[in-house]
Amino acid sequence: DAKTTQPPSMDCAEGRAANLPCNHSTISGNEYVYWYRQIHSQGPQYIIHGLKNNETNEMASLIITEDRKSSTLILPHATLRDTAVYYCIVRVRDSGAGSYQLTFGKGTKLSVIP
Amino acid sequence: NAGVMQNPRHLVRRRGQEARLRCSPMKGHSHVYWYRQLPEEGLKFMVYLQKENIIDESGMPKERFSAEFPKEGPSILRIQQVVRGDSAAYFCASSVGTGELFFGEGSRLTVL
């Protein structure tokens, strides 16, 4: 089962910032927060990941609370092409032997509205 | 840089036939993951492989499904004696070690 909780759907006006929340209250110290999105029926697309510091790349920003129990993905200027299902996933990394697969939950369906 | 390549993109099989789906990981990636997405459902992990080894097959159905990632060539997901319930999109992902996963565009299997 997924270890994260996300709202099932959100709307955002085109050109505005989209802020997608995620709760991961049982996250372990060696687990990272990953965000992916799936546009229609395409393959999931990697967006960003972080451990405890805030992260920014060309697609988005990731804000992780100090206690690491929740995070927010920010798309600074949403466009119609950002309409997708967004998945917040916690995942172990760099811990030696084991499985590093991603467990997808239901995600948040973001609709960007003209 | 080529991404994860999956083929065929679309495959139609009759019940009882075999389906073989291929996945070529990104250059330099030695870890491969297979996922299945049934119509209107979420992505479900199937199997995680490194070159010549199955690391985690906890999501694979016990019968008819197998996967391999040989030393040379693509990873193969094989489904024997397909049934209508196998109709789905099958996604492959690859990674460098334990880094982020990058997904292909999927293979869509339709069983008649």
PDB file of C-alpha atoms in Angstrom:
ATOM      1  CA  ASP A   1       0.000   0.000   0.000  1.00  0.00           C
ATOM      2  CA  ALA A   2       1.071   3.535  -0.716  1.00  0.00           C
ATOM      3  CA  LYS A   3       2.451   5.408   2.268  1.00  0.00           C
ATOM      4  CA  THR A   4       1.200   8.794   1.135  1.00  0.00           C
ATOM      5  CA  THR A   5      -2.121  10.634   1.175  1.00  0.00           C
ATOM      6  CA  GLN A   6      -3.108  13.074  -1.559  1.00  0.00           C
ATOM      7  CA  PRO A   7      -6.357  14.855  -2.422  1.00  0.00           C
ATOM      8  CA  PRO A   8      -8.094  13.024  -5.281  1.00  0.00           C
ATOM      9  CA  SER A   9      -8.483  16.092  -7.458  1.00  0.00           C
ATOM     10  CA  MET A  10      -7.622  19.774  -7.766  1.00  0.00           C
ATOM     11  CA  ASP A  11      -8.271  22.576 -10.204  1.00  0.00           C
ATOM     12  CA  CYS A  12      -5.870  25.354 -11.103  1.00  0.00           C
ATOM     13  CA  ALA A  13      -6.279  28.357 -13.375  1.00  0.00           C
ATOM     14  CA  GLU A  14      -3.904  28.523 -16.284  1.00  0.00           C
ATOM     15  CA  GLY A  15      -0.906  30.724 -15.508  1.00  0.00           C
ATOM     16  CA  ARG A  16      -1.327  30.437 -11.753  1.00  0.00           C
ATOM     17  CA  ALA A  17       0.790  28.375  -9.406  1.00  0.00           C
ATOM     18  CA  ALA A  18      -0.435  24.862  -8.708  1.00  0.00           C
ATOM     19  CA  ASN A  19       0.292  23.671  -5.171  1.00  0.00           C
ATOM     20  CA  LEU A  20      -0.183  19.936  -4.699  1.00  0.00           C
ATOM     21  CA  PRO A  21      -0.032  18.677  -1.111  1.00  0.00           C
ATOM     22  CA  CYS A  22       1.052  15.272   0.110  1.00  0.00           C
ATOM     23  CA  ASN A  23       1.033  13.719   3.573  1.00  0.00           C
ATOM     24  CA  HIS A  24       3.616  11.077   4.448  1.00  0.00           C
ATOM     25  CA  SER A  25       3.465  11.004   8.226  1.00  0.00           C
ATOM     26  CA  THR A  26       5.119   7.573   8.540  1.00  0.00           C
ATOM     27  CA  ILE A  27       8.115   8.368   6.358  1.00  0.00           C
ATOM     28  CA  SER A  28      11.365   6.786   7.494  1.00  0.00           C
ATOM     29  CA  GLY A  29      14.664   8.558   7.817  1.00  0.00           C
ATOM     30  CA  ASN A  30      16.120   6.910   4.734  1.00  0.00           C
ATOM     31  CA  GLU A  31      13.106   7.487   2.505  1.00  0.00           C
ATOM     32  CA  TYR A  32      13.021  10.168  -0.145  1.00  0.00           C
ATOM     33  CA  VAL A  33       9.932  11.946  -1.447  1.00  0.00           C
ATOM     34  CA  TYR A  34       9.438  11.524  -5.198  1.00  0.00           C
ATOM     35  CA  TRP A  35       6.912  13.159  -7.493  1.00  0.00           C
ATOM     36  CA  TYR A  36       5.815  11.744 -10.818  1.00  0.00           C
ATOM     37  CA  ARG A  37       2.986  12.610 -13.154  1.00  0.00           C
ATOM     38  CA  GLN A  38       1.054  10.700 -15.783  1.00  0.00           C
ATOM     39  CA  ILE A  39      -0.470  12.673 -18.608  1.00  0.00           C
ATOM     40  CA  HIS A  40      -3.498  10.828 -19.970  1.00  0.00           C
ATOM     41  CA  SER A  41      -2.267   7.295 -20.673  1.00  0.00           C
ATOM     42  CA  GLN A  42       1.371   8.120 -21.321  1.00  0.00           C
ATOM     43  CA  GLY A  43       4.245   6.691 -19.314  1.00  0.00           C
ATOM     44  CA  PRO A  44       4.810   8.283 -15.892  1.00  0.00           C
ATOM     45  CA  GLN A  45       7.165  11.233 -15.984  1.00  0.00           C
ATOM     46  CA  TYR A  46       9.693  11.967 -13.260  1.00  0.00           C
ATOM     47  CA  ILE A  47       9.352  15.485 -11.845  1.00  0.00           C
ATOM     48  CA  ILE A  48      11.501  15.926  -8.757  1.00  0.00           C
ATOM     49  CA  HIS A  49      12.631  14.295  -5.541  1.00  0.00           C
ATOM     50  CA  GLY A  50      14.065  15.334  -2.189  1.00  0.00           C
ATOM     51  CA  LEU A  51      15.098  14.097   1.227  1.00  0.00           C
ATOM     52  CA  LYS A  52      14.704  17.009   3.628  1.00  0.00           C
ATOM     53  CA  ASN A  53      15.807  20.171   1.880  1.00  0.00           C
ATOM     54  CA  ASN A  54      13.634  22.078  -0.534  1.00  0.00           C
ATOM     55  CA  GLU A  55      14.436  21.318  -4.147  1.00  0.00           C
ATOM     56  CA  THR A  56      13.863  23.164  -7.412  1.00  0.00           C
ATOM     57  CA  ASN A  57      14.397  22.206 -11.031  1.00  0.00           C
ATOM     58  CA  GLU A  58      13.157  23.408 -14.376  1.00  0.00           C
ATOM     59  CA  MET A  59       9.790  21.735 -13.910  1.00  0.00           C
ATOM     60  CA  ALA A  60       8.809  22.353 -10.311  1.00  0.00           C
ATOM     61  CA  SER A  61       9.709  23.076  -6.712  1.00  0.00           C
ATOM     62  CA  LEU A  62       9.406  20.662  -3.817  1.00  0.00           C
ATOM     63  CA  ILE A  63       8.825  21.990  -0.333  1.00  0.00           C
ATOM     64  CA  ILE A  64       9.299  19.464   2.496  1.00  0.00           C
ATOM     65  CA  THR A  65       8.257  20.359   6.035  1.00  0.00           C
ATOM     66  CA  GLU A  66      10.897  20.316   8.729  1.00  0.00           C
ATOM     67  CA  ASP A  67       9.435  17.195  10.355  1.00  0.00           C
ATOM     68  CA  ARG A  68       9.247  15.585   6.881  1.00  0.00           C
ATOM     69  CA  LYS A  69       5.671  14.480   7.453  1.00  0.00           C
ATOM     70  CA  SER A  70       4.317  16.385   4.489  1.00  0.00           C
ATOM     71  CA  SER A  71       5.403  18.092   1.307  1.00  0.00           C
ATOM     72  CA  THR A  72       4.076  20.319  -1.455  1.00  0.00           C
ATOM     73  CA  LEU A  73       4.832  20.193  -5.141  1.00  0.00           C
ATOM     74  CA  ILE A  74       4.649  23.601  -6.767  1.00  0.00           C
ATOM     75  CA  LEU A  75       4.218  24.157 -10.492  1.00  0.00           C
ATOM     76  CA  PRO A  76       4.933  27.883 -10.675  1.00  0.00           C
ATOM     77  CA  HIS A  77       2.970  28.738 -13.827  1.00  0.00           C
ATOM     78  CA  ALA A  78       0.560  25.969 -14.719  1.00  0.00           C
ATOM     79  CA  THR A  79      -0.303  25.406 -18.371  1.00  0.00           C
ATOM     80  CA  LEU A  80      -2.949  23.251 -19.976  1.00  0.00           C
ATOM     81  CA  ARG A  81      -0.247  20.662 -20.693  1.00  0.00           C
ATOM     82  CA  ASP A  82       0.232  20.213 -16.948  1.00  0.00           C
ATOM     83  CA  THR A  83      -3.183  18.544 -16.679  1.00  0.00           C
ATOM     84  CA  ALA A  84      -2.292  15.097 -15.371  1.00  0.00           C
ATOM     85  CA  VAL A  85      -2.418  12.755 -12.401  1.00  0.00           C
ATOM     86  CA  TYR A  86       0.358  13.638  -9.954  1.00  0.00           C
ATOM     87  CA  TYR A  87       1.820  10.984  -7.698  1.00  0.00           C
ATOM     88  CA  CYS A  88       3.691  11.568  -4.460  1.00  0.00           C
ATOM     89  CA  ILE A  89       5.761   8.512  -3.514  1.00  0.00           C
ATOM     90  CA  VAL A  90       8.173   7.762  -0.701  1.00  0.00           C
ATOM     91  CA  ARG A  91      11.022   5.470  -1.597  1.00  0.00           C
ATOM     92  CA  VAL A  92      14.171   4.103  -0.073  1.00  0.00           C
ATOM     93  CA  ARG A  93      17.362   4.930  -1.874  1.00  0.00           C
ATOM     94  CA  ASP A  94      21.020   4.065  -1.385  1.00  0.00           C
ATOM     95  CA  SER A  95      20.463   1.606   1.429  1.00  0.00           C
ATOM     96  CA  GLY A  96      22.213  -1.445  -0.001  1.00  0.00           C
ATOM     97  CA  ALA A  97      20.440  -4.608  -1.091  1.00  0.00           C
ATOM     98  CA  GLY A  98      16.715  -4.429  -1.560  1.00  0.00           C
ATOM     99  CA  SER A  99      13.988  -3.385  -3.910  1.00  0.00           C
ATOM    100  CA  TYR A 100      13.783   0.193  -5.068  1.00  0.00           C
ATOM    101  CA  GLN A 101      10.524   0.020  -6.875  1.00  0.00           C
ATOM    102  CA  LEU A 102       7.993   2.839  -6.696  1.00  0.00           C
ATOM    103  CA  THR A 103       4.591   2.175  -5.134  1.00  0.00           C
ATOM    104  CA  PHE A 104       1.971   4.312  -6.841  1.00  0.00           C
ATOM    105  CA  GLY A 105      -1.163   5.353  -5.011  1.00  0.00           C
ATOM    106  CA  LYS A 106      -4.182   7.030  -6.571  1.00  0.00           C
ATOM    107  CA  GLY A 107      -2.508  10.433  -6.903  1.00  0.00           C
ATOM    108  CA  THR A 108      -4.109  13.823  -7.454  1.00  0.00           C
ATOM    109  CA  LYS A 109      -5.840  14.561 -10.718  1.00  0.00           C
ATOM    110  CA  LEU A 110      -4.862  18.132 -11.536  1.00  0.00           C
ATOM    111  CA  SER A 111      -7.038  19.948 -14.041  1.00  0.00           C
ATOM    112  CA  VAL A 112      -5.629  23.201 -15.406  1.00  0.00           C
ATOM    113  CA  ILE A 113      -8.485  25.399 -16.515  1.00  0.00           C
ATOM    114  CA  PRO A 114      -8.188  28.068 -19.238  1.00  0.00           C
TER     115      PRO A 114
ATOM    116  CA  ASN B   1      19.716  10.701 -25.520  1.00  0.00           C
ATOM    117  CA  ALA B   2      17.238   7.937 -26.199  1.00  0.00           C
ATOM    118  CA  GLY B   3      14.785   7.251 -23.429  1.00  0.00           C
ATOM    119  CA  VAL B   4      13.383   3.914 -22.378  1.00  0.00           C
ATOM    120  CA  MET B   5      12.199   2.136 -25.503  1.00  0.00           C
ATOM    121  CA  GLN B   6       9.322  -0.285 -25.412  1.00  0.00           C
ATOM    122  CA  ASN B   7       7.981  -2.401 -28.234  1.00  0.00           C
ATOM    123  CA  PRO B   8       5.605  -3.202 -29.549  1.00  0.00           C
ATOM    124  CA  ARG B   9       3.547  -0.164 -28.619  1.00  0.00           C
ATOM    125  CA  HIS B  10       0.363  -2.044 -29.378  1.00  0.00           C
ATOM    126  CA  LEU B  11      -0.137  -5.809 -29.416  1.00  0.00           C
ATOM    127  CA  VAL B  12      -3.277  -7.786 -30.122  1.00  0.00           C
ATOM    128  CA  ARG B  13      -3.479 -11.421 -29.118  1.00  0.00           C
ATOM    129  CA  ARG B  14      -6.217 -14.022 -29.037  1.00  0.00           C
ATOM    130  CA  ARG B  15      -6.922 -15.916 -25.856  1.00  0.00           C
ATOM    131  CA  GLY B  16      -4.402 -18.677 -25.334  1.00  0.00           C
ATOM    132  CA  GLN B  17      -1.611 -17.059 -27.342  1.00  0.00           C
ATOM    133  CA  GLU B  18       1.651 -15.753 -25.970  1.00  0.00           C
ATOM    134  CA  ALA B  19       2.614 -12.109 -25.621  1.00  0.00           C
ATOM    135  CA  ARG B  20       6.203 -10.871 -25.479  1.00  0.00           C
ATOM    136  CA  LEU B  21       6.916  -7.291 -24.528  1.00  0.00           C
ATOM    137  CA  ARG B  22      10.378  -5.833 -24.878  1.00  0.00           C
ATOM    138  CA  CYS B  23      12.080  -3.028 -23.014  1.00  0.00           C
ATOM    139  CA  SER B  24      15.420  -1.408 -23.803  1.00  0.00           C
ATOM    140  CA  PRO B  25      16.577   0.688 -20.841  1.00  0.00           C
ATOM    141  CA  MET B  26      18.229   4.047 -21.129  1.00  0.00           C
ATOM    142  CA  LYS B  27      21.929   3.950 -21.931  1.00  0.00           C
ATOM    143  CA  GLY B  28      23.943   3.151 -18.850  1.00  0.00           C
ATOM    144  CA  HIS B  29      20.938   1.906 -16.862  1.00  0.00           C
ATOM    145  CA  SER B  30      21.243  -1.590 -15.438  1.00  0.00           C
ATOM    146  CA  HIS B  31      18.029  -1.723 -13.385  1.00  0.00           C
ATOM    147  CA  VAL B  32      14.670  -2.453 -15.016  1.00  0.00           C
ATOM    148  CA  TYR B  33      11.170  -2.402 -13.557  1.00  0.00           C
ATOM    149  CA  TRP B  34       7.885  -3.578 -15.058  1.00  0.00           C
ATOM    150  CA  TYR B  35       4.496  -2.137 -14.129  1.00  0.00           C
ATOM    151  CA  ARG B  36       0.966  -2.931 -15.258  1.00  0.00           C
ATOM    152  CA  GLN B  37      -1.940  -0.529 -15.528  1.00  0.00           C
ATOM    153  CA  LEU B  38      -5.367  -2.027 -16.021  1.00  0.00           C
ATOM    154  CA  PRO B  39      -7.997   0.167 -17.678  1.00  0.00           C
ATOM    155  CA  GLU B  40      -9.084   2.999 -15.381  1.00  0.00           C
ATOM    156  CA  GLU B  41      -6.806   1.741 -12.596  1.00  0.00           C
ATOM    157  CA  GLY B  42      -3.486   2.684 -11.062  1.00  0.00           C
ATOM    158  CA  LEU B  43       0.024   1.508 -11.786  1.00  0.00           C
ATOM    159  CA  LYS B  44       0.950  -1.769 -10.129  1.00  0.00           C
ATOM    160  CA  PHE B  45       4.511  -2.959  -9.687  1.00  0.00           C
ATOM    161  CA  MET B  46       5.260  -6.335 -11.170  1.00  0.00           C
ATOM    162  CA  VAL B  47       8.973  -7.102 -11.149  1.00  0.00           C
ATOM    163  CA  TYR B  48      12.390  -5.526 -10.643  1.00  0.00           C
ATOM    164  CA  LEU B  49      15.439  -6.897 -12.415  1.00  0.00           C
ATOM    165  CA  GLN B  50      19.114  -6.213 -12.727  1.00  0.00           C
ATOM    166  CA  LYS B  51      21.241  -7.735 -15.442  1.00  0.00           C
ATOM    167  CA  GLU B  52      20.649 -11.514 -15.364  1.00  0.00           C
ATOM    168  CA  ASN B  53      18.966 -11.351 -11.952  1.00  0.00           C
ATOM    169  CA  ILE B  54      15.416 -10.990 -10.676  1.00  0.00           C
ATOM    170  CA  ILE B  55      15.605  -8.872  -7.541  1.00  0.00           C
ATOM    171  CA  ASP B  56      11.934  -8.517  -6.618  1.00  0.00           C
ATOM    172  CA  GLU B  57       9.039 -10.319  -8.297  1.00  0.00           C
ATOM    173  CA  SER B  58       6.525  -9.760  -5.534  1.00  0.00           C
ATOM    174  CA  GLY B  59       4.026  -8.193  -7.940  1.00  0.00           C
ATOM    175  CA  MET B  60       4.133 -10.868 -10.593  1.00  0.00           C
ATOM    176  CA  PRO B  61       1.161 -13.202 -10.960  1.00  0.00           C
ATOM    177  CA  LYS B  62       2.195 -16.702  -9.923  1.00  0.00           C
ATOM    178  CA  GLU B  63       1.345 -18.320 -13.233  1.00  0.00           C
ATOM    179  CA  ARG B  64       1.822 -17.493 -16.910  1.00  0.00           C
ATOM    180  CA  PHE B  65       3.994 -14.415 -16.329  1.00  0.00           C
ATOM    181  CA  SER B  66       7.775 -14.333 -16.486  1.00  0.00           C
ATOM    182  CA  ALA B  67      10.463 -11.714 -16.965  1.00  0.00           C
ATOM    183  CA  GLU B  68      14.107 -11.697 -17.848  1.00  0.00           C
ATOM    184  CA  PHE B  69      16.880  -9.178 -18.379  1.00  0.00           C
ATOM    185  CA  PRO B  70      19.729 -10.970 -20.114  1.00  0.00           C
ATOM    186  CA  LYS B  71      23.324  -9.877 -20.207  1.00  0.00           C
ATOM    187  CA  GLU B  72      22.832  -8.736 -23.777  1.00  0.00           C
ATOM    188  CA  GLY B  73      19.643  -7.378 -25.243  1.00  0.00           C
ATOM    189  CA  PRO B  74      16.400  -5.975 -23.906  1.00  0.00           C
ATOM    190  CA  SER B  75      14.357  -7.036 -20.942  1.00  0.00           C
ATOM    191  CA  ILE B  76      11.437  -9.274 -21.889  1.00  0.00           C
ATOM    192  CA  LEU B  77       8.076  -9.619 -20.144  1.00  0.00           C
ATOM    193  CA  ARG B  78       6.420 -12.815 -21.306  1.00  0.00           C
ATOM    194  CA  ILE B  79       2.784 -13.707 -20.800  1.00  0.00           C
ATOM    195  CA  GLN B  80       1.766 -17.213 -21.740  1.00  0.00           C
ATOM    196  CA  GLN B  81      -1.774 -18.314 -22.576  1.00  0.00           C
ATOM    197  CA  VAL B  82      -3.169 -14.808 -22.383  1.00  0.00           C
ATOM    198  CA  VAL B  83      -6.676 -14.190 -21.068  1.00  0.00           C
ATOM    199  CA  ARG B  84      -8.917 -11.145 -21.468  1.00  0.00           C
ATOM    200  CA  GLY B  85      -7.968  -9.944 -18.000  1.00  0.00           C
ATOM    201  CA  ASP B  86      -4.376  -9.469 -19.189  1.00  0.00           C
ATOM    202  CA  SER B  87      -5.499  -6.591 -21.411  1.00  0.00           C
ATOM    203  CA  ALA B  88      -3.641  -3.604 -20.006  1.00  0.00           C
ATOM    204  CA  ALA B  89      -0.847  -1.134 -20.524  1.00  0.00           C
ATOM    205  CA  TYR B  90       2.536  -2.493 -19.499  1.00  0.00           C
ATOM    206  CA  PHE B  91       5.157   0.066 -18.595  1.00  0.00           C
ATOM    207  CA  CYS B  92       8.859  -0.468 -18.244  1.00  0.00           C
ATOM    208  CA  ALA B  93      11.186   1.818 -16.307  1.00  0.00           C
ATOM    209  CA  SER B  94      14.927   1.902 -15.862  1.00  0.00           C
ATOM    210  CA  SER B  95      17.341   3.481 -13.441  1.00  0.00           C
ATOM    211  CA  VAL B  96      21.005   3.935 -12.755  1.00  0.00           C
ATOM    212  CA  GLY B  97      21.479   2.017  -9.569  1.00  0.00           C
ATOM    213  CA  THR B  98      18.953   3.177  -7.005  1.00  0.00           C
ATOM    214  CA  GLY B  99      18.345   6.531  -8.636  1.00  0.00           C
ATOM    215  CA  GLU B 100      15.125   7.872 -10.069  1.00  0.00           C
ATOM    216  CA  LEU B 101      13.146   5.702 -12.454  1.00  0.00           C
ATOM    217  CA  PHE B 102      12.490   6.776 -16.018  1.00  0.00           C
ATOM    218  CA  PHE B 103       9.533   5.232 -17.794  1.00  0.00           C
ATOM    219  CA  GLY B 104       8.849   4.240 -21.366  1.00  0.00           C
ATOM    220  CA  GLU B 105       5.641   4.999 -23.220  1.00  0.00           C
ATOM    221  CA  GLY B 106       4.234   1.555 -22.578  1.00  0.00           C
ATOM    222  CA  SER B 107       2.998  -1.435 -24.522  1.00  0.00           C
ATOM    223  CA  ARG B 108      -0.744  -1.812 -24.806  1.00  0.00           C
ATOM    224  CA  LEU B 109      -1.920  -5.399 -24.902  1.00  0.00           C
ATOM    225  CA  THR B 110      -5.396  -6.238 -26.114  1.00  0.00           C
ATOM    226  CA  VAL B 111      -6.625  -9.794 -25.752  1.00  0.00           C
ATOM    227  CA  LEU B 112      -9.535 -10.747 -27.973  1.00  0.00           C
TER     228      LEU B 112
END
